[in-house]
Structures are given as C-alpha cells and as structure tokens.
Short mmCIF file of C-alpha atoms in Angstrom, two decimals:
data_model
loop_
_atom_site.label_atom_id
_atom_site.label_comp_id
_atom_site.label_asym_id
_atom_site.label_seq_id
_atom_site.Cartn_x
_atom_site.Cartn_y
_atom_site.Cartn_z
CA MET A 1 0.01 -0.01 -0.01
CA ASN A 2 1.33 3.42 -1.00
CA ILE A 3 0.16 6.64 0.62
CA GLU A 4 -0.15 9.46 -1.93
CA TYR A 5 -1.78 12.15 0.19
CA GLN A 6 -2.80 12.62 3.78
CA LYS A 7 -4.66 15.37 5.60
CA PHE A 8 -5.67 15.68 9.24
CA SER A 9 -8.87 17.67 9.78
CA ASP A 10 -8.11 18.27 13.44
CA GLU A 11 -9.25 21.90 13.53
CA ARG A 12 -12.69 20.81 14.77
CA ARG A 13 -14.50 19.45 17.79
CA LYS A 14 -13.14 16.07 18.79
CA LYS A 15 -16.20 14.24 17.51
CA TYR A 16 -15.71 15.70 14.05
CA CYS A 17 -11.93 15.30 13.76
CA ILE A 18 -10.97 12.88 10.97
CA SER A 19 -7.99 11.98 8.83
CA THR A 20 -8.26 11.64 5.05
CA THR A 21 -5.74 9.49 3.19
CA ILE A 22 -5.42 8.67 -0.51
CA ILE A 23 -3.92 5.22 -0.88
CA ARG A 24 -2.95 3.09 -3.87
CA GLU A 25 -3.15 -0.69 -3.79
CA ASN A 26 -2.49 -2.73 -6.92
CA ASP A 27 -3.07 0.28 -9.20
CA THR A 28 -6.39 1.05 -7.49
CA LYS A 29 -6.89 4.24 -5.47
CA HIS A 30 -9.16 4.78 -2.51
CA VAL A 31 -9.88 7.71 -0.22
CA VAL A 32 -9.83 6.49 3.39
CA LYS A 33 -11.44 8.43 6.22
CA GLU A 34 -10.71 7.57 9.82
CA ALA A 35 -11.74 9.08 13.16
CA ILE A 36 -8.83 10.71 14.98
CA PHE A 37 -10.55 10.31 18.35
CA THR A 38 -12.96 7.60 19.49
CA GLU A 39 -15.66 10.27 19.73
CA GLY A 40 -15.54 10.55 15.94
CA MET A 41 -16.90 7.09 15.13
CA GLU A 42 -20.47 8.39 15.12
CA HIS A 43 -19.49 10.96 12.50
CA LEU A 44 -18.09 8.19 10.27
CA ASN A 45 -21.20 6.07 10.73
CA ASN A 46 -23.35 9.07 9.81
CA MET A 47 -21.46 9.47 6.51
CA LEU A 48 -22.14 5.84 5.72
CA ARG A 49 -25.85 6.41 6.29
CA TYR A 50 -25.82 9.69 4.38
CA SER A 51 -24.63 7.95 1.22
CA LYS A 52 -27.85 5.92 1.09
CA GLU A 53 -30.05 8.90 1.86
CA LEU A 54 -28.37 11.05 -0.78
CA GLU A 55 -28.87 8.37 -3.44
CA LYS A 56 -32.64 8.71 -2.87
CA THR A 57 -32.60 12.52 -2.73
CA TYR A 58 -30.23 13.23 -5.62
CA PRO A 59 -31.04 10.74 -8.43
CA ASN A 60 -29.25 12.92 -11.04
CA VAL A 61 -26.01 12.94 -9.08
CA LYS A 62 -23.64 10.05 -8.52
CA ILE A 63 -22.89 9.59 -4.85
CA CYS A 64 -19.29 8.47 -4.36
CA PRO A 65 -19.49 4.80 -3.28
CA VAL A 66 -18.27 4.02 0.22
CA GLU A 67 -17.85 0.96 2.39
CA LYS A 68 -16.78 0.44 5.97
CA LYS A 69 -13.85 -1.82 6.81
CA GLU A 70 -13.09 -2.19 10.50
CA ASP A 71 -13.16 1.42 11.78
CA ARG A 72 -12.44 3.15 8.45
CA LEU A 73 -14.49 4.33 5.50
CA TYR A 74 -13.16 3.50 2.03
CA PHE A 75 -14.43 5.82 -0.71
CA GLU A 76 -13.94 5.20 -4.41
CA PHE A 77 -11.31 7.53 -5.89
CA VAL A 78 -13.12 9.59 -8.54
CA ASP A 79 -11.21 10.91 -11.56
CA GLY A 80 -12.54 14.00 -13.28
CA LYS A 81 -12.61 17.78 -12.97
CA LEU A 82 -13.63 19.62 -9.82
CA LEU A 83 -16.53 22.02 -10.26
CA SER A 84 -14.38 24.62 -8.51
CA ASP A 85 -11.81 24.28 -11.31
CA VAL A 86 -14.52 24.73 -13.94
CA TYR A 87 -15.60 27.89 -12.14
CA ASP A 88 -11.98 29.09 -12.13
CA GLU A 89 -11.63 28.55 -15.87
CA ALA A 90 -14.70 30.71 -16.57
CA VAL A 91 -13.33 33.47 -14.33
CA LYS A 92 -9.90 33.40 -15.99
CA LYS A 93 -11.57 33.77 -19.39
CA ASN A 94 -13.84 36.50 -18.03
CA ASP A 95 -16.75 34.43 -19.35
CA LYS A 96 -19.80 35.70 -17.45
CA ALA A 97 -22.25 33.62 -19.48
CA LYS A 98 -20.39 30.41 -18.62
CA PHE A 99 -20.10 31.43 -14.97
CA ILE A 100 -23.85 32.05 -14.75
CA GLU A 101 -24.49 28.68 -16.43
CA LEU A 102 -22.35 27.01 -13.74
CA LEU A 103 -24.17 28.86 -10.96
CA LYS A 104 -27.54 27.61 -12.20
CA MET A 105 -26.23 24.06 -12.61
CA HIS A 106 -24.74 24.17 -9.11
CA LYS A 107 -28.05 25.34 -7.64
CA ASN A 108 -29.93 22.50 -9.36
CA LEU A 109 -27.45 19.99 -7.98
CA VAL A 110 -28.01 21.34 -4.48
CA LEU A 111 -31.83 21.15 -4.70
CA GLY A 112 -32.19 17.44 -5.44
CA LYS A 113 -35.38 15.82 -6.74
CA GLU A 114 -38.64 17.73 -6.98
CA ASP A 115 -40.36 16.24 -3.96
CA ASN A 116 -37.37 17.21 -1.80
CA SER A 117 -38.77 20.74 -1.83
CA ILE A 118 -41.13 21.45 1.08
CA LYS A 119 -42.22 24.37 3.26
CA PHE A 120 -39.90 25.25 6.10
CA THR A 121 -40.80 24.47 9.70
CA GLU A 122 -38.29 25.44 12.34
CA SER A 123 -36.99 22.60 14.50
CA GLU A 124 -34.66 22.10 17.44
CA GLN A 125 -32.04 20.70 15.02
CA SER A 126 -32.23 23.69 12.67
CA ARG A 127 -31.91 26.08 15.60
CA PHE A 128 -28.86 24.22 16.90
CA TRP A 129 -27.00 24.15 13.59
CA LEU A 130 -28.10 27.42 11.97
CA GLY A 131 -29.55 29.63 14.70
CA ASP A 132 -32.86 31.49 14.67
CA LEU A 133 -34.62 30.81 11.36
CA SER A 134 -38.14 31.78 12.42
CA SER A 135 -38.33 34.43 9.69
CA TYR A 136 -38.16 31.59 7.08
CA GLU A 137 -41.23 29.84 8.47
CA GLY A 138 -43.44 28.63 5.59
CA LYS A 139 -40.86 29.49 2.92
CA PRO A 140 -39.28 26.97 0.48
CA ALA A 141 -37.01 24.44 2.19
CA LEU A 142 -35.24 21.16 1.48
CA ALA A 143 -36.35 18.07 3.39
CA CYS A 144 -32.83 16.65 3.05
CA SER A 145 -29.84 18.76 2.07
CA ASN A 146 -26.21 18.05 1.33
CA PHE A 147 -24.67 21.06 3.08
CA ASP A 148 -21.32 19.78 1.81
CA ALA A 149 -22.27 20.23 -1.88
CA ILE A 150 -19.67 22.95 -2.33
CA ALA A 151 -17.77 23.32 -5.61
CA GLY A 152 -14.68 21.66 -4.12
CA ASN A 153 -16.67 18.52 -3.29
CA ILE A 154 -18.27 18.00 -6.71
CA ILE A 155 -16.40 16.32 -9.54
CA ILE A 156 -17.61 16.23 -13.12
CA GLN A 157 -16.81 12.77 -14.47
CA ASN A 158 -17.81 12.07 -18.09
CA ASN A 159 -20.39 14.90 -17.83
CA ILE A 160 -21.90 13.31 -14.70
CA PRO A 161 -21.71 15.26 -11.41
CA VAL A 162 -20.37 13.27 -8.43
CA PHE A 163 -20.64 14.17 -4.74
CA ILE A 164 -17.22 13.03 -3.53
CA ASP A 165 -17.61 14.19 0.07
CA TYR A 166 -20.73 14.45 2.22
CA GLU A 167 -19.77 14.93 5.84
CA TRP A 168 -22.50 17.48 6.49
CA VAL A 169 -25.95 16.28 5.49
CA PHE A 170 -29.04 17.70 7.19
CA GLU A 171 -31.95 15.28 7.47
CA PHE A 172 -34.32 17.98 8.70
CA PRO A 173 -35.89 20.95 6.87
CA VAL A 174 -33.47 23.76 6.00
CA PRO A 175 -34.46 26.91 4.05
CA THR A 176 -33.52 26.43 0.39
CA ASP A 177 -31.98 29.91 0.16
CA ILE A 178 -29.57 29.18 3.03
CA VAL A 179 -28.38 25.88 1.53
CA VAL A 180 -27.81 27.42 -1.92
CA TYR A 181 -26.08 30.48 -0.42
CA HIS A 182 -23.78 28.34 1.73
CA CYS A 183 -22.74 25.96 -1.05
CA ILE A 184 -22.03 28.70 -3.59
CA LEU A 185 -20.48 31.20 -1.15
CA ASP A 186 -17.77 28.66 -0.32
CA ALA A 187 -16.41 28.96 -3.89
CA TYR A 188 -16.29 32.75 -3.54
CA LEU A 189 -14.35 32.48 -0.29
CA HIS A 190 -11.73 30.32 -1.99
CA ASN A 191 -11.27 32.64 -4.98
CA ALA A 192 -11.55 36.41 -4.60
CA SER A 193 -11.68 36.80 -8.41
CA PHE A 194 -15.26 35.49 -8.42
CA GLU A 195 -16.47 38.66 -6.71
CA LYS A 196 -14.87 40.79 -9.42
CA LEU A 197 -16.61 38.91 -12.23
CA ILE A 198 -20.03 38.54 -10.63
CA PRO A 199 -20.50 39.74 -7.01
CA ILE A 200 -22.07 37.21 -4.65
CA SER A 201 -25.12 39.48 -4.18
CA GLU A 202 -25.65 39.56 -7.96
CA ALA A 203 -25.17 35.79 -8.14
CA MET A 204 -27.91 35.31 -5.56
CA ASP A 205 -30.24 37.62 -7.53
CA ILE A 206 -29.61 35.57 -10.66
CA LEU A 207 -30.48 32.38 -8.76
CA GLY A 208 -33.59 33.90 -7.18
CA VAL A 209 -32.19 33.60 -3.69
CA ILE A 210 -33.61 36.16 -1.27
CA CYS A 211 -30.34 37.28 0.23
CA ASP A 212 -30.66 38.97 3.61
CA MET A 213 -26.90 39.12 4.22
CA ASP A 214 -27.20 39.37 8.00
CA LYS A 215 -29.40 36.28 8.25
CA MET A 216 -27.30 34.37 5.75
CA GLU A 217 -24.04 35.19 7.56
CA ASN A 218 -25.51 34.39 10.97
CA ALA A 219 -26.55 30.94 9.75
CA TYR A 220 -23.13 30.49 8.09
CA LYS A 221 -21.23 31.46 11.25
CA ASN A 222 -23.47 29.35 13.48
CA PHE A 223 -22.77 26.26 11.40
CA PHE A 224 -18.98 26.64 11.56
CA LYS A 225 -19.16 27.54 15.25
CA ASN A 226 -20.78 24.17 15.92
CA VAL A 227 -18.17 22.39 13.80
CA ILE A 228 -15.08 23.78 15.55
CA GLU A 229 -16.07 25.25 18.89
CA ASP A 230 -16.38 23.19 22.06
CA ASP A 231 -19.44 23.44 24.28
CA ASP A 232 -17.58 25.78 26.67
CA GLY A 233 -16.89 28.23 23.82
CA ASN A 234 -13.16 27.46 23.63
CA SER A 235 -11.50 26.39 20.42
CA PHE A 236 -8.00 25.11 20.97
CA ALA A 237 -8.45 23.30 17.68
CA LEU A 238 -8.64 26.63 15.84
CA VAL A 239 -5.32 27.79 17.25
CA LYS A 240 -3.78 24.41 16.49
CA ASN A 241 -5.03 24.61 12.92
CA LEU A 242 -3.40 28.00 12.43
CA CYS A 243 -0.05 27.10 13.92
CA LEU A 244 0.56 23.37 13.64
CA LYS A 245 -1.82 22.00 11.02
CA LYS A 246 -0.57 18.58 10.05
CA ILE A 247 -0.71 18.23 6.28
CA SER A 248 1.56 15.75 4.56
CA TYR A 249 2.55 15.84 0.92
CA VAL A 250 3.83 12.60 -0.57
CA ASP A 251 5.57 12.13 -3.92
CA LYS A 252 7.76 9.46 -5.46
CA ASN A 253 10.97 10.79 -3.97
CA GLU A 254 10.16 11.89 -0.46
CA ARG A 255 7.54 12.61 2.16
CA LYS A 256 7.55 15.89 3.99
CA ASN A 257 5.43 16.88 6.94
CA ILE A 258 4.92 20.44 8.19
CA LYS A 259 5.80 19.44 11.73
CA GLU A 260 9.01 17.82 10.53
CA LEU A 261 9.95 21.09 8.80
CA GLN A 262 9.25 23.32 11.79
CA ASN A 263 12.91 23.82 12.67
CA GLU A 264 13.72 24.93 9.13
CA ILE A 265 10.62 27.10 8.69
CA ILE A 266 11.12 28.90 12.02
CA VAL A 267 14.11 30.77 10.58
CA LEU A 268 11.81 32.43 8.07
CA LYS A 269 10.86 34.95 10.74
CA GLN A 270 8.91 37.30 8.57
CA GLN A 271 6.37 34.71 7.40
CA ILE A 272 5.94 33.17 10.83
CA SER A 273 5.53 36.61 12.37
CA GLU A 274 2.70 37.36 9.94
CA LEU A 275 0.92 34.16 10.96
CA LYS A 276 1.16 35.01 14.66
CA GLU A 277 -0.17 38.51 14.09
CA GLU A 278 -3.12 37.15 12.14
CA GLN A 279 -4.03 34.57 14.75
CA ASP A 280 -5.77 37.07 17.01
CA ARG A 281 -7.49 38.63 14.03
CA VAL A 282 -8.78 35.23 12.94
CA VAL A 283 -10.42 34.59 16.29
CA TYR A 284 -12.05 38.00 16.13
CA TYR A 285 -13.29 37.57 12.56
CA TRP A 286 -14.64 34.13 13.36
CA LYS A 287 -17.05 35.71 15.78
CA GLN A 288 -17.77 38.75 13.63
CA SER A 289 -18.03 37.56 10.01
CA ASN A 290 -17.17 34.90 7.47
CA GLU A 291 -13.94 36.76 6.74
CA VAL A 292 -12.22 34.03 8.74
CA ASN A 293 -12.41 31.73 5.75
CA ARG A 294 -10.38 34.12 3.65
CA LEU A 295 -7.79 34.29 6.40
CA TYR A 296 -7.67 30.47 6.54
CA GLU A 297 -6.97 30.41 2.83
CA ARG A 298 -4.27 33.04 3.12
CA GLN A 299 -2.55 31.13 5.90
CA SER A 300 -2.76 27.89 3.95
CA ARG A 301 -1.23 29.63 0.95
CA ILE A 302 1.59 31.02 3.13
CA PHE A 303 2.36 27.55 4.49
CA ASN A 304 2.23 26.05 1.00
CA ASP A 305 4.39 28.88 -0.38
CA ILE A 306 6.98 28.19 2.30
CA ILE A 307 7.05 24.47 1.50
CA ASN A 308 7.03 25.00 -2.27
CA LYS A 309 9.58 27.83 -2.28
CA TYR A 310 11.96 26.55 0.40
CA GLY A 311 11.26 22.85 0.08
CA SER A 312 14.79 21.57 0.68
CA VAL A 313 17.19 21.94 3.57
CA GLU A 314 19.86 23.11 1.14
CA ASN A 315 17.66 25.97 -0.03
CA ILE A 316 16.83 26.94 3.53
CA ASP A 317 20.52 26.91 4.48
CA LYS A 318 21.26 29.21 1.56
CA ILE A 319 18.45 31.57 2.62
CA ILE A 320 19.78 31.61 6.18
CA TYR A 321 23.29 32.38 4.89
CA ASP A 322 22.00 35.15 2.58
CA LYS A 323 19.95 36.66 5.39
CA ASP A 324 22.91 36.54 7.76
CA ILE A 325 25.05 38.40 5.19
CA HIS A 326 22.28 40.95 4.72
CA ILE A 327 21.94 41.46 8.50
CA LEU A 328 25.71 41.85 8.81
CA ASN A 329 25.70 44.47 6.05
CA CYS A 330 22.86 46.33 7.77
CA GLU A 331 24.73 46.25 11.08
CA ASN A 332 27.80 47.71 9.40
CA ILE A 333 25.74 50.48 7.85
CA ILE A 334 24.16 51.30 11.20
CA LYS A 335 27.62 51.34 12.80
CA ASP A 336 28.89 53.77 10.13
CA LEU A 337 25.82 55.98 10.62
CA LYS A 338 26.41 56.10 14.37
CA GLN A 339 30.06 57.10 13.83
CA ASN A 340 29.05 59.79 11.37
CA ARG A 341 26.50 61.05 13.84
CA MET A 342 29.16 61.37 16.55
CA LEU A 343 31.45 63.25 14.16
CA TYR A 344 28.63 65.52 13.22
CA LYS A 345 27.87 66.31 16.88
CA ARG A 346 31.53 67.11 17.53
CA LEU A 347 31.60 69.46 14.54
CA ILE A 348 28.47 71.23 15.80
CA ARG A 349 30.04 71.70 19.24
CA LYS A 350 33.22 73.19 17.71
CA ILE A 351 31.20 75.61 15.60
CA ARG A 352 29.19 76.73 18.65
CA LYS A 353 32.40 77.31 20.68
CA ARG A 354 33.86 79.52 17.93
CA LYS A 355 30.73 81.63 17.99
#
C-alpha cells in the first residue's frame, strides 16, 4: 500500500476530527477516512448512512461509493474535474455567461429531486445548527440537504456530477436559500476573483435567492461555530489549525510533513511573524463575520508557499546564509551611521564654541 496524500482535519471538535488518506493498492486508489478520536466514530457512521439517503434525494447525481472496513471508511477515488476548477476557468476567461451557467447548474445539484422541496418548519435541530430561522417559516425548504455540496466537493466525471464528500448532510428541513447560499459562497471564499466577475449578491439575484446578508451570515457562522467550537466556547483546535496544522505531501521521492519542517521554517521569521499577528485577528473575525475563511486560505497559501519555495534543507541553508550576510551588512551600515552622527555632533560643538 502506497500513501499518496494525507490530511488531518483536526481543527474541529473532537467528535468531528478525521484523517483523510489517498492510498494506492495494486493500481487502485481509494480515499480512506478515519476518526482521529474515538468520539468521531459516530461521525463516520453518519457518513455511511448519508450515502444511502443522498442516493434517494439526488437521483441525477452520482454519490461516491463508500464501504466500511473495521473502523475506516473506504471511498472510491473519482477521476474527473472539480466544479471549482470549472468555475476558475470561466473566471480566468472573463466568461460571465459560462459562470452564470455554472451557478444555475450548481443550484440545481443542491436542490435534489422535486419532492425534496417542502415548506420550512423550524426545529430544534435547525436552531442548533443554523440559529434562529423563524423568519423563514413557511418558505421553500429542502427536506434533506447536502450542506457539503460545495464546488470543491463536486467532480464532473464524463459529464456526470459526483458528490465526492458528504460529511455534513441535514436530514431535517433547512431553508432552500440558506443551503444554496452556503454551497455557492464557499467557492467565492476560496477565490476572490469570483467577486470581481459577478459579485455574490448579484449571483444570488440571478439564482432567485432572497439574500438577507445578516441572516445568511448568521446561519453560516453558526454552522462553523458548531463544527469547531467546544461546548464551553473554547476552540484550541482553531489555534492548532493556524499554527501546527498537520498536512503531509507525498511524492515518489520523499515525504515531507509540516511538523518535521518546523525547525527549518522557524528561521523564516517574517512569514511566521505574519501568521502570529493574524491569529488574534482570525479569532475576532470568526465571531464577527465569514472573513475568517479568507484568512484560513491566506494562511494555507503562506504555508504552501513556504514548502514550495523553500522545500529543501539546502535551499533553507542558503536563505539563512544570505539573510545573515544581509543582516551583517545592515549592522555595518548602522555602525557607520552612528560614527558619522558622533562626528557631526563634535563638529556642531566646535562651531558653537567659535561663535
């Protein structure tokens, strides 16, 4: 068995923390999900059940096959193109017509079959996950919704859409507008260029979503709060995700882990300093707005940039050497400036005495 990719989603509550591994056995790939803590077994079992429910609700979408072996879930590895990449291509080409076509297709994928549409009735479950939704009473809702139907979890394979991940499925009524907003907003948060082509508010108008931004954002924040925040309001997992997120990248030649590179990365003081300064801002934004997601992306890009740009010890040693030379040069300049300053002061004193 060869491991090609591994990610630890440990920035959540214990019962939602899982590891995701892409393995290859005899030229066959699988995506394996495993609970990091014993509390997470229920979450895995829920995913197994969701796959059956989604097959009934979304007949026009292929649900990635999954089976349980011991305490792990084995998903089929799906080849194809991510919907998020198709969105990106339209944005790069400045193709508004194509982008709008994708938005409408995405919405239809989120809705499911016709009889999945019902009138909303608030429940204890909806209040827990999404907050106060009383203003949506009687409005269109989905009886079952794949809240994980974001562009990054949908692959187009031979023109057939596939839900490759479905951790968050709500088996209780949720307002249709909130589900559509959540699933499409995620793509906007991962690519700021979307907003420049077609603003999210305009996208919602095109899709006929009644977009009260305050209500939408409150539901959005409430969902993520329940995913990562403990019952006492603390979120050590959030801080851990920002500072020590364990993501491994595996290729044919070597395997590198962020924790294993800590000693090398620490010397890049400027980048690490930026991360520390942003940590407090992230906690604040998490409570105030969905801006936290953009900060997550920025921090992930910084980590990836560090690994990609300074991926070898030899490169890091060279950077350290170059920086040391630069610091030494700066110190010499400062020393010269101080000496010149002293000479200047002496000259001023002599001039004053002559007067």
